[in-house]
Short mmCIF file of C-alpha atoms in Angstrom, two decimals:
data_model
loop_
_atom_site.label_atom_id
_atom_site.label_comp_id
_atom_site.label_asym_id
_atom_site.label_seq_id
_atom_site.Cartn_x
_atom_site.Cartn_y
_atom_site.Cartn_z
CA MET A 1497 -9.80 17.24 -16.77
CA VAL A 1498 -6.76 15.57 -15.23
CA THR A 1499 -6.43 11.81 -14.79
CA VAL A 1500 -4.00 9.98 -12.50
CA ARG A 1501 -3.31 6.27 -12.11
CA ALA A 1502 -1.91 5.45 -8.67
CA PRO A 1503 -0.56 2.02 -7.76
CA ALA A 1504 -1.36 -0.36 -4.96
CA THR A 1505 1.30 -0.40 -2.27
CA SER A 1506 2.53 -2.73 0.43
CA ALA A 1507 3.44 -1.08 3.72
CA ASN A 1508 5.61 -2.35 6.58
CA LEU A 1509 7.01 -5.37 4.66
CA GLY A 1510 7.30 -7.14 8.00
CA SER A 1511 10.23 -5.47 9.72
CA GLY A 1512 9.52 -1.83 8.76
CA PHE A 1513 6.34 -1.01 10.69
CA ASP A 1514 5.00 2.44 9.74
CA VAL A 1515 8.24 3.18 7.85
CA PHE A 1516 8.74 0.85 4.85
CA GLY A 1517 6.57 0.84 1.75
CA ALA A 1518 6.70 -0.40 -1.82
CA ALA A 1519 4.76 0.52 -4.93
CA LEU A 1520 3.33 -2.43 -6.89
CA ASP A 1521 2.96 -2.38 -10.65
CA ARG A 1522 -0.58 -3.76 -10.26
CA PRO A 1523 -3.41 -3.32 -9.27
CA ALA A 1524 -4.15 0.45 -9.28
CA ASP A 1525 -6.78 3.15 -8.79
CA VAL A 1526 -7.65 5.75 -11.44
CA VAL A 1527 -8.79 9.21 -10.32
CA ARG A 1528 -10.20 11.93 -12.60
CA VAL A 1529 -10.71 15.52 -11.46
CA GLU A 1530 -12.49 18.56 -12.90
CA LYS A 1531 -12.72 22.03 -11.37
CA ALA A 1532 -15.94 22.75 -9.49
CA GLU A 1533 -17.32 25.29 -7.01
CA ARG A 1534 -17.45 22.62 -4.32
CA THR A 1535 -16.00 19.16 -3.98
CA THR A 1536 -18.14 16.19 -4.95
CA ILE A 1537 -17.05 12.57 -5.17
CA GLU A 1538 -18.20 9.65 -7.29
CA VAL A 1539 -16.81 6.15 -6.66
CA THR A 1540 -17.01 3.14 -8.97
CA GLY A 1541 -15.15 -0.16 -9.25
CA TYR A 1542 -13.92 -2.80 -6.80
CA GLY A 1543 -15.58 -2.33 -3.41
CA ALA A 1544 -17.12 1.02 -4.34
CA GLU A 1545 -20.21 0.23 -2.29
CA PHE A 1546 -18.14 0.37 0.89
CA ILE A 1547 -16.56 3.77 0.22
CA PRO A 1548 -18.35 6.96 1.36
CA GLU A 1549 -18.82 9.71 -1.21
CA ASP A 1550 -19.19 12.41 1.44
CA PRO A 1551 -16.03 14.59 1.09
CA ASP A 1552 -15.75 14.82 4.88
CA ARG A 1553 -15.43 11.02 5.11
CA ASN A 1554 -13.38 10.24 2.01
CA THR A 1555 -9.59 10.46 1.67
CA VAL A 1556 -9.75 12.58 -1.48
CA GLY A 1557 -12.06 15.11 0.19
CA ALA A 1558 -9.39 15.79 2.81
CA VAL A 1559 -6.78 16.20 0.06
CA ALA A 1560 -8.96 18.66 -1.87
CA GLU A 1561 -9.46 20.71 1.30
CA ALA A 1562 -5.74 20.71 2.10
CA LEU A 1563 -4.92 21.99 -1.40
CA ASP A 1564 -7.87 24.41 -1.46
CA ALA A 1565 -8.85 22.77 -4.74
CA PRO A 1566 -12.57 22.06 -5.01
CA ALA A 1567 -13.36 19.59 -7.76
CA HIS A 1568 -15.64 16.88 -9.01
CA ILE A 1569 -13.58 13.79 -8.29
CA ARG A 1570 -14.28 10.41 -9.87
CA ILE A 1571 -12.52 7.40 -8.37
CA ASP A 1572 -12.39 4.12 -10.27
CA LYS A 1573 -11.26 1.58 -7.69
CA GLY A 1574 -8.96 -1.16 -8.84
CA ILE A 1575 -7.75 -1.74 -5.27
CA ARG A 1576 -10.28 -3.15 -2.84
CA PRO A 1577 -10.74 -1.16 0.38
CA SER A 1578 -9.60 -2.84 3.62
CA SER A 1579 -7.19 -5.01 1.63
CA GLY A 1580 -3.80 -4.14 3.07
CA LEU A 1581 -2.73 -2.98 -0.40
CA GLY A 1582 -2.94 0.76 0.19
CA SER A 1583 -6.40 1.34 -1.25
CA SER A 1584 -7.08 4.64 0.52
CA GLY A 1585 -3.47 5.71 0.05
CA ALA A 1586 -3.66 5.21 -3.71
CA SER A 1587 -6.79 7.34 -3.98
CA ALA A 1588 -5.27 10.05 -1.78
CA ALA A 1589 -2.00 10.08 -3.74
CA ALA A 1590 -3.80 10.19 -7.08
CA ALA A 1591 -6.05 13.04 -5.93
CA ALA A 1592 -3.09 15.03 -4.59
CA LEU A 1593 -1.16 14.73 -7.85
CA ALA A 1594 -4.22 15.43 -10.00
CA LEU A 1595 -5.45 18.45 -8.05
CA ASN A 1596 -1.94 19.90 -7.83
CA GLU A 1597 -1.82 19.78 -11.63
CA LEU A 1598 -5.41 20.96 -12.15
CA TYR A 1599 -4.92 24.07 -10.01
CA ASP A 1600 -1.26 24.58 -10.90
CA ARG A 1601 -0.19 24.57 -7.25
CA GLY A 1602 3.41 23.87 -8.26
CA LEU A 1603 4.17 21.38 -5.49
CA SER A 1604 6.67 18.58 -6.01
CA ARG A 1605 5.72 14.96 -5.46
CA ARG A 1606 7.69 14.93 -2.23
CA GLU A 1607 5.77 18.00 -1.04
CA LEU A 1608 2.52 16.22 -1.87
CA VAL A 1609 3.34 13.22 0.34
CA PRO A 1610 2.23 14.82 3.67
CA ILE A 1611 -0.85 16.25 1.96
CA ALA A 1612 -1.86 12.81 0.76
CA GLY A 1613 -1.08 11.60 4.28
CA LYS A 1614 -3.80 13.89 5.62
CA GLY A 1615 -6.21 12.03 3.37
CA GLU A 1616 -5.06 8.71 4.84
CA ALA A 1617 -5.85 10.03 8.31
CA THR A 1618 -9.52 10.15 7.32
CA VAL A 1619 -9.51 6.36 7.24
CA SER A 1620 -6.92 5.34 9.83
CA GLY A 1621 -7.37 8.19 12.30
CA GLU A 1622 -3.68 9.14 12.10
CA VAL A 1623 -1.31 10.47 9.43
CA HIS A 1624 0.82 7.65 7.99
CA LEU A 1625 3.10 8.01 4.99
CA ASP A 1626 4.14 4.40 4.35
CA ASN A 1627 1.48 3.93 1.66
CA VAL A 1628 1.17 7.40 0.12
CA ALA A 1629 4.95 7.83 -0.21
CA PRO A 1630 5.46 4.85 -2.57
CA ALA A 1631 2.15 5.59 -4.32
CA LEU A 1632 3.48 9.02 -5.28
CA LEU A 1633 7.21 8.36 -5.59
CA GLY A 1634 7.36 4.70 -6.66
CA GLY A 1635 9.94 2.10 -5.72
CA PHE A 1636 10.81 1.10 -2.16
CA THR A 1637 10.42 3.94 0.32
CA VAL A 1638 11.58 4.63 3.85
CA ALA A 1639 9.26 7.28 5.29
CA THR A 1640 9.98 9.14 8.52
CA ASP A 1641 8.45 12.27 10.01
CA ARG A 1642 11.28 14.30 8.45
CA ASP A 1643 11.94 12.82 5.01
CA VAL A 1644 11.31 10.04 2.53
CA THR A 1645 14.15 7.98 1.04
CA VAL A 1646 13.44 6.20 -2.24
CA VAL A 1647 15.20 3.17 -3.70
CA ASP A 1648 14.42 2.30 -7.32
CA ALA A 1649 14.32 -1.42 -6.55
CA ASP A 1650 13.46 -4.28 -8.91
CA ILE A 1651 12.02 -7.11 -6.82
CA PRO A 1652 9.40 -9.63 -8.04
CA LEU A 1653 6.41 -10.00 -5.70
CA VAL A 1654 3.17 -11.88 -5.30
CA ALA A 1655 0.30 -10.16 -3.49
CA CYS A 1656 -2.55 -12.41 -2.40
CA LEU A 1657 -5.85 -10.91 -1.31
CA PRO A 1658 -8.38 -13.07 0.57
CA GLU A 1659 -12.07 -12.22 0.47
CA ILE A 1660 -12.11 -11.10 4.07
CA ALA A 1661 -11.72 -7.60 5.49
CA VAL A 1662 -9.44 -6.22 8.19
CA SER A 1663 -9.84 -2.54 8.97
CA THR A 1664 -6.74 -0.43 9.54
CA ARG A 1665 -8.10 0.72 12.89
CA ASP A 1666 -8.67 -2.87 14.08
CA ALA A 1667 -5.20 -3.91 12.92
CA ARG A 1668 -3.61 -1.03 14.82
CA ASP A 1669 -5.47 -2.00 17.99
CA VAL A 1670 -3.61 -5.33 18.19
CA VAL A 1671 -0.12 -3.85 17.77
CA PRO A 1672 1.90 -4.40 20.98
CA ALA A 1673 2.38 -1.28 23.06
CA GLY A 1674 6.08 -1.99 23.65
CA ALA A 1675 9.00 -4.20 22.74
CA THR A 1676 11.80 -5.96 24.57
CA MET A 1677 15.42 -5.15 23.79
CA GLU A 1678 15.74 -8.59 22.18
CA GLN A 1679 12.78 -7.87 19.88
CA LEU A 1680 14.16 -4.45 19.01
CA ILE A 1681 17.58 -5.82 18.09
CA TYR A 1682 16.02 -8.58 15.97
CA THR A 1683 13.75 -6.14 14.13
CA VAL A 1684 16.55 -3.67 13.39
CA GLY A 1685 18.67 -6.48 11.98
CA ARG A 1686 15.88 -7.71 9.73
CA ALA A 1687 15.02 -4.19 8.56
CA ALA A 1688 18.67 -3.57 7.67
CA THR A 1689 18.77 -6.84 5.76
CA LEU A 1690 15.64 -5.96 3.79
CA THR A 1691 16.95 -2.51 2.94
CA THR A 1692 20.25 -3.96 1.74
CA GLY A 1693 18.31 -6.40 -0.43
CA MET A 1694 16.32 -3.58 -1.99
CA CYS A 1695 19.50 -1.65 -2.79
CA ARG A 1696 21.02 -4.75 -4.39
CA ASP A 1697 17.84 -6.00 -6.14
CA ASP A 1698 18.32 -9.23 -4.20
CA PRO A 1699 15.05 -11.17 -3.55
CA ARG A 1700 16.80 -13.49 -1.10
CA LEU A 1701 17.83 -10.68 1.22
CA VAL A 1702 14.49 -8.91 0.88
CA GLY A 1703 12.64 -12.08 1.81
CA LYS A 1704 14.96 -12.76 4.74
CA GLY A 1705 14.43 -9.21 5.98
CA MET A 1706 10.64 -9.52 5.95
CA HIS A 1707 10.57 -11.72 9.04
CA ASP A 1708 9.23 -9.94 12.10
CA ARG A 1709 8.52 -11.15 15.63
CA LEU A 1710 6.71 -8.10 16.97
CA VAL A 1711 3.84 -6.68 14.88
CA THR A 1712 3.25 -9.36 12.24
CA PRO A 1713 2.31 -12.22 14.62
CA ALA A 1714 -0.43 -10.09 16.21
CA ARG A 1715 -1.86 -9.05 12.84
CA ALA A 1716 -1.55 -12.53 11.35
CA ASP A 1717 -4.05 -13.74 13.96
CA LEU A 1718 -6.69 -11.55 12.27
CA ILE A 1719 -6.23 -13.36 8.92
CA ALA A 1720 -7.91 -16.75 8.56
CA GLY A 1721 -5.51 -19.26 7.02
CA TYR A 1722 -2.41 -17.04 7.22
CA ASP A 1723 -0.02 -19.66 8.59
CA GLY A 1724 -0.95 -22.21 5.93
CA VAL A 1725 -0.66 -19.63 3.16
CA ARG A 1726 2.76 -18.55 4.37
CA GLU A 1727 4.01 -22.13 4.53
CA ALA A 1728 2.61 -22.90 1.06
CA ALA A 1729 4.26 -19.83 -0.47
CA LEU A 1730 7.64 -20.66 1.08
CA ALA A 1731 7.36 -24.25 -0.15
CA ALA A 1732 6.64 -22.94 -3.66
CA GLY A 1733 9.81 -20.84 -3.68
CA ALA A 1734 9.02 -17.56 -1.92
CA THR A 1735 12.06 -16.03 -0.22
CA GLY A 1736 9.89 -14.32 2.38
CA VAL A 1737 6.22 -13.86 3.26
CA THR A 1738 4.48 -11.36 5.52
CA VAL A 1739 1.26 -9.44 6.10
CA SER A 1740 0.84 -6.56 3.66
CA GLY A 1741 0.08 -3.38 5.55
CA ALA A 1742 -2.75 -3.91 8.01
CA GLY A 1743 -3.85 -7.05 6.15
CA PRO A 1744 -5.62 -9.18 5.15
CA GLY A 1745 -3.43 -9.07 2.03
CA VAL A 1746 -0.30 -11.20 2.15
CA ILE A 1747 2.88 -10.28 0.26
CA ALA A 1748 5.66 -12.63 -0.88
CA ALA A 1749 9.10 -11.79 -2.27
CA CYS A 1750 10.49 -14.19 -4.83
CA TYR A 1751 12.47 -14.80 -8.00
CA PRO A 1752 10.56 -14.08 -11.23
CA GLU A 1753 10.44 -17.70 -12.39
CA ASP A 1754 8.62 -18.73 -9.18
CA ARG A 1755 5.82 -16.15 -9.22
CA GLN A 1756 3.20 -18.29 -10.93
CA ASP A 1757 3.69 -21.27 -8.62
CA ILE A 1758 3.69 -19.05 -5.54
CA ALA A 1759 0.49 -17.29 -6.62
CA ALA A 1760 -1.28 -20.62 -7.09
CA ALA A 1761 0.02 -21.94 -3.77
CA MET A 1762 -1.21 -18.88 -1.86
CA VAL A 1763 -4.68 -18.99 -3.39
CA ASN A 1764 -4.90 -22.73 -2.65
CA GLY A 1765 -3.72 -22.10 0.89
CA PHE A 1766 -6.58 -19.71 1.55
CA GLU A 1767 -9.03 -22.07 -0.14
CA ASP A 1768 -7.88 -24.83 2.22
CA ALA A 1769 -8.94 -22.53 5.05
CA GLY A 1770 -12.34 -21.97 3.40
CA VAL A 1771 -11.50 -18.49 2.14
CA ASP A 1772 -11.71 -17.34 -1.48
CA ALA A 1773 -8.71 -15.32 -2.67
CA ARG A 1774 -7.08 -13.78 -5.70
CA ALA A 1775 -3.37 -13.31 -6.39
CA TYR A 1776 -1.49 -10.61 -8.29
CA GLN A 1777 1.82 -11.56 -9.88
CA THR A 1778 3.53 -8.22 -9.61
CA LYS A 1779 6.78 -6.42 -8.77
CA ILE A 1780 7.99 -3.16 -7.29
CA GLY A 1781 6.83 -0.50 -9.71
CA ARG A 1782 6.70 3.21 -10.39
CA GLY A 1783 4.62 5.86 -8.65
CA ALA A 1784 1.47 7.60 -9.81
CA THR A 1785 1.19 8.47 -13.50
CA LEU A 1786 -0.46 11.71 -14.61
CA TYR A 1787 -2.45 12.20 -17.83
CA ARG A 1788 -3.93 15.55 -18.90
CA ASP A 1789 -7.03 15.11 -21.06
#
């Protein structure tokens, strides 16, 4: 048996739509695999009742097929599905790393990224690497169709998850089909600022670079209470706030001494909108961890 813990991730980070991603040190999924004649899946944990166990409809089933590695796969969900915290990406990344080890396929983590991306396509309908890349490689990642760049950043974060669901497909449907030159210039500037902040471990620059005028406003409309939560987090000391991935999760960059106050402010902000929520005081963390039993 091989066991892998894969972290939650936050994709986009505002200005880096479909490109930026960051691994979080918590929460996480745990995936255990054993060789079998055919692939079977068992799911337990947070939101397990909403996750299909049919290999043709589950991210890990697609990964097992891509690696030609049939197995009994047990997924213990620590990351709620439809959260904006890379739930399906974590499971896909964990399965890719575990099955690669179990069958001695000899692939590097970077080589496993597109394979895990095929698993993500089961949920979103398209291959996206902005969650699976940080889930496998850790840190802050810049994923393109040609390569993944990794920055071993150290940035404190607060991730707040309201008890509402936004599907990845629905969130993609509201993304604008085009952008003006003014929007493009603004987004490039913010993305460059965020990347510089990651390279310098500077929460102020990272927060400043999260602001986005193109994709985030459309997705924020799908999240009840978002504007109030953002304002509350900024008032509590956050350097930047944006939608995490497709939402409804909300991510805030900050200094470490402000995390507790920001977490409380974000939860209270959602409660003011009549929505229950939980907050994770976290930071940019490492990628998936492998354990051989």
